[in-house]
Amino acid sequence: MLSCDICGETVTSEPDVKAHLIVHMESEIICPFCKLSGVNYDEMCFHIEAAHFEQNTLERNFERINTVQYGTSDNKKDNTLQCGMEVNSSILSGCASNHPKNSAQNLTKDSTLKHEGFYSENLSESRKFLKSREKQSGLTEIKGSIYETTYSPPECPFCGKIEEHSEDMETHVKTKHANLLDIPLEDCDQPLYDCPMCGLICTNYHILQEHVDLHLEENSFQQGMDRVQCSGDLQLAHQLQQEEDRKRRSEESRQEIEEFQKLQRQYGLDNSGGYKQQQLQNMEIEVNRGRMPPSEFHRRKADMMESLALGIDDGKTKTSGIIEALHRYYQNAATDVRRVWLSSVVDHFHSSLGDKGWGCGYRNFQMLLSSLLQNDAYDDCLKGMSIPCIPKIQSMIEDAWKEGFDPQGASQLNNRLQGTKAWIGACEVYILLTSLRVKCHIVDFHKSTGPLGTHPRLFEWILNYYSEGEGNPKVVCTSKPPIYLQHQGHSRTVIGIEEKKNRTLCLLIFDPGCPSREMQKLLRQDIEASSLKQLRKSVGNLKHKQYQILAVEGALSPEEKVARRQASQVFTAEKIP
């Protein structure tokens, strides 16, 4: 027969014990000795072993002894069964009298039973009963064998010491831990101590303290587990954050590389070849599309190679005589124009297959230089010079860098222009002209000075540059060179300015993006007003955020050239507010 450690009920087999324990696990578990409840099965087993060790052991011993007697002696069956039932009944009744908290408060002084007193009393009676039964039934040897094979030696619940017999353990507890037991006399009124955490009633303050310490240790262990879990969560969150930061930095790096490569392609610094390579590639495309015969391809290639070898532009993109044609037009027509100022003679150069998309700065320099070469004031510094081709211009800028002009700008372009499609702007044109001893300066219109993002101050500055006072004729052909006009992504050349009868201003501009066939329409005797539309730019047509202009002022002496070279170490431009 097997006994339930929780309620004391006996069953016949281990499967019945498991089924019986499931009932306890599914319902509220109550201690059979002190009526403690509200805990799980494992906690209840620990409670019984710790707090009711002797009661639980004694009860199981009696039940097993009775089982042996019942199975080995038919003659004493009735007597043994009756005696066993009496002993078990005595123990169970004693256990039931071990009151819970709510009943303990209602017990009177005379009827209150203390745990330790109950233990010692029932143990004494049980031993007397066993001795009498042993004398009568002669089961001494049987009981010894059962104890040796079935029961493990009892262990002290206070210090953990192991004794061979329950009597020795009882003696050990009473002698070594008497201060903890503190068994009260029956007639004495002793206070009871409630556990503030589970409600267990203790008769001794020290026992209660040890009991509460167990609760605290359990809570500390749980808090430690929670901290470990929290630490693991923080570590995981940190790892996820690091992974996200790594991906973000990787994506930003990839975007920066793509943007840098895009800028390199845009400004011709992607090592994809220069003027010569692009010219040949585009001519091959024209041949493949049937728009250029092979013979024309070879003829142009030969002319290009000769031009590159000489360093002189082949003149195939040049249109001359436009200033003279405009002078005739304004003299005979343009009734809506009050006055007009034109620059000195200048030729128009447009982009070719070799520099399409990036050569505007070089073409505007060619326009400006064409005007200077026809002006006697610059014969000394430009003596014997011709209009250079684009690769030659790149070489001339590199030579200016080598002289010490604009080292900062040189480093931005890797000190190399030849063989690239690198753009140039007003700064590169400035150092090139200065290296040729041409006096010029840059004016920066860094913000809008009119409504809707317009730049009326720019128009006023150009008017002051070209005008020569009141009382002049309607058309004024000045000796002033054209103006290099730069804005984001493009540059053009200002060759004059109109003043309408309503006092509004309009710039006259050569654009290198305009092909020769359009510019040659201006060479006709009967120029139509619509043909000038490509030249005229009003205030409302120039709305870029910033503009730079480069204006030529004369020639430089060798000493002035040296001074300007030194000044270009920290390059600054005049700013118009």
XYZ file of C-alpha atoms in Angstrom:
577
model
C 0.000 0.000 0.000
C 1.239 3.528 -0.887
C 0.382 6.709 0.989
C -0.180 10.278 -0.333
C 2.302 12.714 1.229
C -0.243 15.514 1.035
C -3.495 14.126 2.452
C -2.413 10.721 3.848
C -4.785 8.702 1.678
C -3.563 5.172 0.867
C -3.618 3.686 -2.632
C -2.586 0.290 -3.990
C -0.262 1.114 -6.913
C 1.993 3.803 -8.365
C -0.406 4.692 -11.260
C -3.107 5.325 -8.626
C -0.657 7.579 -6.752
C 0.018 9.601 -9.955
C -3.710 9.929 -10.667
C -4.313 10.937 -7.074
C -1.532 13.570 -7.196
C -2.996 15.056 -10.410
C -6.189 15.727 -8.441
C -4.114 17.655 -5.907
C -2.318 19.579 -8.652
C -5.574 20.551 -10.360
C -7.270 21.604 -7.135
C -6.082 23.679 -4.216
C -3.356 21.884 -2.217
C -3.700 21.998 1.583
C -1.099 20.812 4.062
C -2.546 17.902 6.093
C -0.635 19.013 9.193
C -0.996 22.813 9.333
C -3.599 23.488 6.593
C -1.186 25.671 4.586
C -2.615 26.390 1.095
C -2.001 28.633 -1.963
C 1.238 26.901 -3.076
C 2.035 24.434 -5.860
C 2.805 20.750 -5.461
C 6.613 21.071 -5.344
C 6.438 23.855 -2.793
C 4.005 21.766 -0.632
C 6.334 18.753 -0.699
C 9.210 20.979 0.370
C 7.047 22.444 3.150
C 6.040 19.001 4.509
C 9.625 17.706 4.444
C 10.946 20.824 6.178
C 8.209 21.661 8.685
C 6.525 18.275 9.355
C 9.382 15.802 8.885
C 8.724 13.716 12.014
C 4.950 13.697 11.598
C 5.123 12.633 7.974
C 7.760 9.951 8.659
C 5.927 8.501 11.631
C 2.633 8.273 9.772
C 4.203 6.490 6.794
C 6.049 4.096 9.135
C 2.830 3.076 10.843
C 0.994 2.545 7.602
C 3.749 0.366 6.163
C 4.040 -1.686 9.390
C 0.308 -2.295 9.314
C 0.532 -3.349 5.692
C 3.222 -5.908 6.513
C 1.227 -7.252 9.424
C -1.878 -7.509 7.331
C -0.158 -9.411 4.580
C 1.891 -11.861 6.762
C -0.426 -12.995 9.523
C -3.946 -14.180 8.801
C -4.659 -14.991 12.495
C -3.904 -11.466 13.584
C -5.558 -9.848 10.639
C -8.440 -8.328 12.490
C -6.433 -7.259 15.515
C -3.585 -5.791 13.469
C -5.920 -3.933 11.158
C -7.798 -2.566 14.099
C -4.619 -1.488 15.848
C -3.238 0.104 12.695
C -6.471 1.981 12.187
C -6.358 3.179 15.764
C -2.786 4.448 15.387
C -3.493 6.115 12.061
C -6.666 7.595 13.421
C -4.743 8.948 16.361
C -2.115 10.516 14.072
C -4.641 11.929 11.605
C -6.723 13.364 14.407
C -3.569 14.916 15.795
C -2.712 16.320 12.382
C -6.166 17.735 11.937
C -5.851 19.502 15.244
C -2.854 21.359 13.882
C -4.900 24.466 13.173
C -4.504 27.036 10.365
C -4.208 30.730 10.931
C -7.898 31.585 11.039
C -8.801 28.794 13.459
C -5.807 29.440 15.691
C -7.169 32.796 16.668
C -10.413 31.207 17.974
C -8.767 28.548 20.152
C -8.993 29.005 23.884
C -6.048 29.015 26.157
C -6.673 25.488 27.508
C -7.428 23.832 24.162
C -4.634 25.350 22.052
C -2.156 22.721 20.769
C 1.345 23.780 19.859
C 3.151 22.031 17.023
C 6.188 20.886 18.939
C 4.151 19.691 21.897
C 1.956 17.729 19.562
C 4.962 16.157 17.910
C 6.577 14.925 21.114
C 3.267 13.687 22.586
C 2.257 11.673 19.542
C 5.743 10.304 19.062
C 5.794 9.036 22.673
C 2.389 7.400 22.365
C 3.336 5.887 19.037
C 6.497 4.352 20.442
C 4.573 2.827 23.374
C 2.068 1.386 20.946
C 4.774 -0.070 18.745
C 6.589 -1.645 21.692
C 3.418 -3.323 22.926
C 2.631 -4.586 19.426
C 6.157 -5.898 19.013
C 5.886 -7.838 22.266
C 2.544 -9.311 21.276
C 3.204 -10.091 17.644
C 6.940 -10.733 17.595
C 7.527 -8.479 14.636
C 10.767 -6.969 15.813
C 12.829 -8.534 13.091
C 10.261 -7.681 10.416
C 10.153 -4.037 11.457
C 13.948 -3.779 11.414
C 14.129 -5.169 7.922
C 11.473 -2.774 6.745
C 13.329 0.213 8.200
C 16.584 -0.891 6.682
C 15.237 -1.474 3.185
C 12.439 1.095 2.923
C 13.378 4.191 4.894
C 16.314 6.538 4.447
C 18.057 7.761 7.630
C 16.351 10.833 9.114
C 18.047 14.203 8.584
C 17.965 17.129 11.001
C 15.852 19.971 9.506
C 18.016 22.550 11.264
C 21.644 21.504 10.786
C 21.362 18.650 8.233
C 22.892 15.972 10.491
C 21.822 12.378 9.687
C 20.959 9.839 12.420
C 20.278 6.129 12.006
C 17.078 6.084 14.065
C 14.220 8.474 14.661
C 14.761 8.265 18.432
C 18.329 9.452 18.019
C 17.162 12.278 15.743
C 14.516 13.304 18.300
C 17.148 13.332 21.033
C 19.512 15.332 18.795
C 16.864 17.943 17.997
C 15.770 18.310 21.619
C 19.322 18.600 22.926
C 21.032 20.581 20.139
C 18.153 22.755 18.959
C 16.081 23.192 22.094
C 16.231 26.956 21.674
C 14.598 26.630 18.275
C 11.902 24.213 19.375
C 11.022 26.176 22.492
C 8.316 23.626 23.434
C 5.789 25.444 25.609
C 4.021 24.045 28.580
C 0.392 23.127 28.128
C -0.803 25.668 30.644
C 1.277 28.545 29.298
C -0.080 31.088 26.872
C 2.520 31.531 24.076
C 2.072 33.981 21.176
C 1.907 32.723 17.586
C 3.876 34.299 14.742
C 2.377 34.613 11.265
C 4.558 34.543 8.174
C 3.887 37.831 6.361
C 4.488 36.164 3.004
C 2.571 32.877 3.080
C 0.522 32.962 6.312
C 2.277 29.999 8.002
C 1.915 30.083 11.812
C 5.075 29.607 13.861
C 5.400 29.306 17.646
C 8.931 30.641 17.757
C 10.313 33.880 16.433
C 13.607 32.288 15.351
C 11.804 29.635 13.340
C 9.725 32.334 11.695
C 12.890 34.262 10.867
C 14.484 31.230 9.200
C 11.246 30.564 7.368
C 11.076 34.126 6.067
C 14.742 33.922 5.043
C 13.812 31.031 2.785
C 11.193 33.231 1.137
C 13.734 36.011 0.688
C 16.304 33.665 -0.806
C 13.708 32.422 -3.245
C 12.794 35.995 -4.183
C 16.472 36.925 -4.565
C 16.966 33.971 -6.865
C 13.968 35.000 -8.946
C 15.204 38.593 -9.106
C 18.608 37.302 -10.182
C 16.948 35.329 -12.958
C 15.003 38.434 -13.959
C 18.226 40.453 -14.051
C 19.866 37.805 -16.193
C 16.883 37.895 -18.531
C 16.941 41.708 -18.558
C 20.673 41.693 -19.244
C 20.120 39.283 -22.121
C 17.393 41.506 -23.550
C 19.629 44.580 -23.303
C 22.468 42.733 -25.001
C 20.153 41.614 -27.791
C 18.802 45.150 -28.201
C 22.369 46.479 -28.303
C 23.320 43.939 -30.969
C 20.247 44.815 -33.042
C 21.054 48.530 -32.728
C 24.655 47.923 -33.783
C 23.480 45.899 -36.780
C 21.047 48.640 -37.760
C 23.782 51.301 -37.418
C 26.146 49.185 -39.511
C 23.546 48.802 -42.261
C 22.776 52.525 -42.135
C 26.456 53.461 -42.397
C 26.909 50.973 -45.219
C 23.945 52.452 -47.090
C 25.191 56.008 -46.511
C 28.648 55.019 -47.726
C 27.165 53.410 -50.823
C 25.069 56.508 -51.562
C 28.100 58.772 -51.069
C 30.119 56.673 -53.486
C 27.311 56.767 -56.036
C 26.918 60.534 -55.641
C 30.662 61.045 -55.944
C 30.803 58.896 -59.071
C 27.846 60.817 -60.468
C 29.637 64.111 -59.831
C 32.788 62.715 -61.395
C 30.855 61.797 -64.524
C 29.064 65.148 -64.509
C 32.277 67.139 -64.259
C 34.315 64.867 -66.530
C 36.579 63.347 -63.851
C 35.618 59.708 -64.316
C 38.633 58.799 -66.485
C 36.381 58.139 -69.475
C 38.683 60.003 -71.868
C 38.794 63.565 -73.108
C 38.131 65.608 -76.233
C 39.866 63.261 -78.668
C 38.192 60.073 -77.435
C 34.731 61.636 -77.381
C 35.163 63.113 -80.870
C 36.116 59.744 -82.353
C 33.347 57.869 -80.525
C 30.647 60.287 -81.644
C 31.851 60.272 -85.242
C 31.749 56.463 -85.223
C 28.176 56.630 -83.972
C 27.283 59.001 -86.796
C 28.800 56.585 -89.318
C 26.941 53.610 -87.832
C 23.648 55.514 -88.041
C 24.283 56.413 -91.665
C 24.477 60.141 -91.058
C 28.156 60.428 -91.935
C 29.870 58.686 -94.834
C 33.077 56.811 -93.985
C 35.076 59.161 -96.176
C 33.862 62.134 -94.149
C 34.805 60.307 -90.961
C 38.372 59.812 -92.084
C 38.654 63.379 -93.360
C 37.447 64.844 -90.065
C 39.668 62.520 -88.088
C 42.691 63.686 -90.055
C 41.760 67.342 -89.550
C 41.284 66.745 -85.809
C 44.650 65.049 -85.446
C 46.325 67.952 -87.264
C 44.545 70.484 -85.053
C 45.559 68.639 -81.885
C 49.146 68.398 -83.052
C 49.296 72.155 -83.714
C 47.253 73.061 -80.638
C 45.100 75.399 -82.742
C 41.320 75.238 -83.124
C 40.236 74.134 -86.602
C 37.611 76.926 -86.749
C 34.797 74.594 -87.814
C 32.548 75.764 -84.969
C 33.315 79.494 -85.404
C 30.897 82.133 -86.697
C 32.369 85.617 -87.388
C 30.861 89.011 -88.275
C 27.865 88.916 -85.888
C 28.762 92.167 -84.084
C 28.884 94.050 -87.392
C 25.531 92.532 -88.436
C 23.959 93.550 -85.131
C 25.256 97.101 -85.565
C 23.499 97.376 -88.924
C 20.295 95.901 -87.541
C 20.044 98.332 -84.630
C 20.818 101.271 -86.904
C 18.044 100.430 -89.367
C 15.457 98.568 -87.262
C 14.673 97.706 -83.633
C 12.257 100.563 -83.106
C 11.473 99.373 -79.557
C 15.078 99.814 -78.481
C 16.098 103.158 -77.026
C 19.856 102.468 -76.846
C 22.203 99.516 -77.274
C 25.856 98.947 -76.308
C 27.939 96.311 -78.083
C 31.304 94.852 -77.118
C 34.336 94.860 -79.348
C 34.380 92.397 -82.249
C 33.981 88.807 -81.088
C 33.549 85.458 -82.822
C 31.017 82.843 -81.737
C 32.229 79.299 -81.001
C 29.844 76.438 -80.344
C 30.341 72.961 -78.933
C 31.350 70.105 -81.231
C 31.092 66.318 -81.064
C 34.286 66.267 -79.004
C 33.150 68.561 -76.162
C 29.362 68.363 -76.219
C 28.009 68.418 -72.673
C 31.107 69.773 -70.902
C 33.019 72.224 -73.133
C 31.064 75.460 -72.594
C 33.786 77.030 -70.403
C 36.441 76.369 -73.046
C 34.259 77.727 -75.855
C 33.518 80.932 -73.909
C 37.231 81.409 -73.344
C 37.746 81.070 -77.098
C 35.090 83.777 -77.672
C 36.731 86.106 -75.141
C 40.193 85.453 -76.557
C 38.968 86.067 -80.125
C 37.960 89.564 -79.049
C 41.263 90.256 -77.293
C 43.283 89.085 -80.289
C 41.490 91.709 -82.435
C 42.176 94.467 -79.899
C 45.476 96.312 -80.261
C 45.650 96.976 -76.530
C 46.529 93.318 -75.921
C 49.102 92.817 -78.701
C 52.000 92.884 -76.261
C 50.758 90.082 -73.977
C 49.073 87.954 -76.677
C 51.579 88.515 -79.491
C 51.670 85.707 -82.082
C 48.905 83.741 -80.381
C 46.061 81.923 -82.164
C 42.783 80.487 -80.859
C 43.857 77.277 -79.122
C 41.920 74.011 -79.352
C 40.348 72.592 -76.210
C 43.182 70.149 -75.323
C 45.630 73.053 -75.727
C 43.547 75.207 -73.369
C 43.664 72.384 -70.814
C 47.436 72.275 -71.166
C 47.687 76.052 -70.698
C 45.663 75.903 -67.461
C 47.906 73.126 -66.163
C 50.934 75.328 -66.937
C 49.350 78.164 -64.937
C 48.913 75.783 -61.995
C 52.555 74.821 -62.250
C 53.483 78.518 -62.036
C 51.691 78.646 -58.676
C 48.299 80.033 -59.622
C 45.292 78.822 -57.578
C 46.777 75.721 -55.871
C 43.494 75.031 -54.123
C 41.552 74.837 -57.395
C 44.309 72.691 -58.910
C 44.017 70.139 -56.096
C 40.245 69.960 -56.567
C 40.808 68.891 -60.171
C 43.691 66.551 -59.245
C 46.143 68.922 -60.999
C 45.112 67.416 -64.321
C 42.834 68.471 -67.166
C 44.341 66.935 -70.299
C 42.657 63.719 -71.331
C 39.594 64.468 -69.181
C 36.171 66.033 -69.619
C 36.611 68.249 -66.592
C 34.548 71.420 -66.538
C 36.164 74.791 -66.065
C 34.618 77.981 -64.744
C 35.377 81.613 -64.073
C 38.293 80.818 -61.724
C 40.148 78.709 -64.291
C 39.587 81.356 -66.991
C 40.856 84.003 -64.570
C 44.177 82.255 -63.810
C 44.664 81.445 -67.508
C 44.211 85.080 -68.561
C 46.357 86.278 -65.641
C 49.133 83.890 -66.653
C 48.899 85.524 -70.116
C 49.224 88.974 -68.421
C 45.630 89.937 -69.132
C 44.146 92.005 -66.312
C 40.677 90.834 -65.228
C 38.583 90.384 -62.129
C 35.637 88.278 -60.971
C 32.438 89.718 -59.517
C 30.193 87.398 -57.528
C 26.416 87.981 -57.414
C 25.832 85.465 -54.654
C 22.157 86.146 -53.991
C 19.055 87.504 -55.655
C 18.559 91.275 -55.600
C 15.075 91.441 -57.093
C 11.630 89.866 -56.839
C 11.065 86.225 -57.827
C 14.774 85.366 -57.623
C 15.905 87.899 -60.230
C 19.220 89.780 -60.354
C 18.618 93.392 -61.453
C 21.937 94.444 -59.883
C 23.704 92.170 -62.360
C 22.070 94.020 -65.268
C 22.957 97.386 -63.748
C 26.594 96.354 -63.314
C 26.874 95.271 -66.970
C 25.196 98.483 -68.127
C 27.760 100.547 -66.191
C 30.556 98.434 -67.688
C 29.498 99.126 -71.302
C 27.944 102.580 -71.145
C 30.017 105.670 -71.966
C 27.748 108.457 -70.690
C 24.684 110.299 -71.979
C 24.358 111.925 -75.393
C 25.793 108.969 -77.269
C 24.153 107.581 -80.422
C 21.570 104.810 -80.365
C 24.105 102.102 -81.192
C 27.438 102.208 -79.362
C 30.224 99.851 -80.469
C 32.546 99.987 -77.470
C 36.126 98.855 -77.190
C 35.227 96.757 -74.150
C 35.800 92.981 -74.443
C 32.821 90.684 -73.882
C 31.999 89.437 -70.362
C 32.312 85.844 -69.228
C 29.028 84.911 -67.437
C 28.985 81.808 -65.193
C 26.161 80.122 -63.287
C 25.563 76.627 -61.964
C 26.043 74.065 -64.722
C 26.669 76.437 -67.656
C 28.505 79.539 -68.840
C 27.857 82.083 -71.614
C 29.360 85.263 -73.058
C 27.716 88.703 -72.763
C 28.407 90.725 -75.916
C 26.153 93.755 -75.219
C 23.099 95.204 -73.499
C 19.856 96.824 -74.721
C 17.856 99.540 -73.057
C 14.225 99.488 -74.152
C 12.136 102.601 -74.533
C 10.339 101.612 -71.331
C 13.755 101.652 -69.575
C 13.954 97.901 -69.114
C 17.301 96.183 -69.760
C 18.041 93.149 -71.888
C 21.378 91.354 -72.198
C 22.778 90.170 -75.542
C 24.392 86.779 -74.999
C 26.390 84.286 -77.074
C 25.576 80.744 -75.991
C 28.075 77.985 -76.958
C 25.157 75.581 -77.066
C 23.674 77.403 -80.060
C 24.877 75.782 -83.333
C 26.421 77.672 -86.217
C 23.410 77.290 -88.500
C 21.320 79.336 -86.047
C 23.997 81.959 -85.521
C 24.492 82.405 -89.265
C 20.882 83.605 -89.548
C 22.103 86.817 -87.891
C 24.469 87.492 -90.809
C 21.617 88.150 -93.263
C 20.965 91.659 -94.507
C 17.341 91.515 -93.443
C 17.625 90.170 -89.905
C 14.269 89.308 -88.439
C 13.479 90.273 -84.866
C 12.713 86.627 -84.096
C 16.320 85.726 -84.901
C 17.499 87.878 -82.000
C 15.356 85.939 -79.556
C 18.183 83.478 -78.969
C 20.477 86.400 -77.998
C 18.164 88.481 -75.801
C 17.849 87.693 -72.107
C 15.677 89.897 -69.903
C 15.783 90.177 -66.109
C 13.118 87.487 -65.829
C 15.209 85.044 -67.872
C 18.128 84.933 -65.432
C 16.896 83.368 -62.198
C 19.714 81.127 -61.103
C 20.626 81.376 -57.443
C 24.118 82.768 -58.048
C 26.062 84.328 -60.913
C 29.710 85.118 -61.495
C 31.071 87.421 -64.163
C 34.637 87.843 -65.361
C 35.465 91.197 -66.937
C 38.701 92.111 -68.704
C 40.233 95.477 -67.778
C 43.516 95.720 -69.709
C 47.018 94.277 -69.697
C 49.299 93.434 -66.767
C 52.958 94.244 -66.311
C 55.265 91.379 -65.294
C 55.370 92.735 -61.750
C 51.566 92.867 -61.530
C 51.389 89.302 -62.807
C 53.646 88.130 -59.973
C 51.557 90.000 -57.430
C 48.348 88.457 -58.723
C 49.885 84.998 -58.684
C 50.713 85.433 -55.028
C 47.230 86.781 -54.346
C 45.679 83.733 -56.023
C 47.059 81.577 -53.181
C 43.954 82.700 -51.298
C 41.524 83.303 -54.122
C 38.650 85.705 -53.452
C 36.108 87.345 -55.718
C 34.403 90.717 -55.450
C 30.912 90.178 -54.046
C 27.913 92.285 -54.934
C 25.336 92.246 -52.115
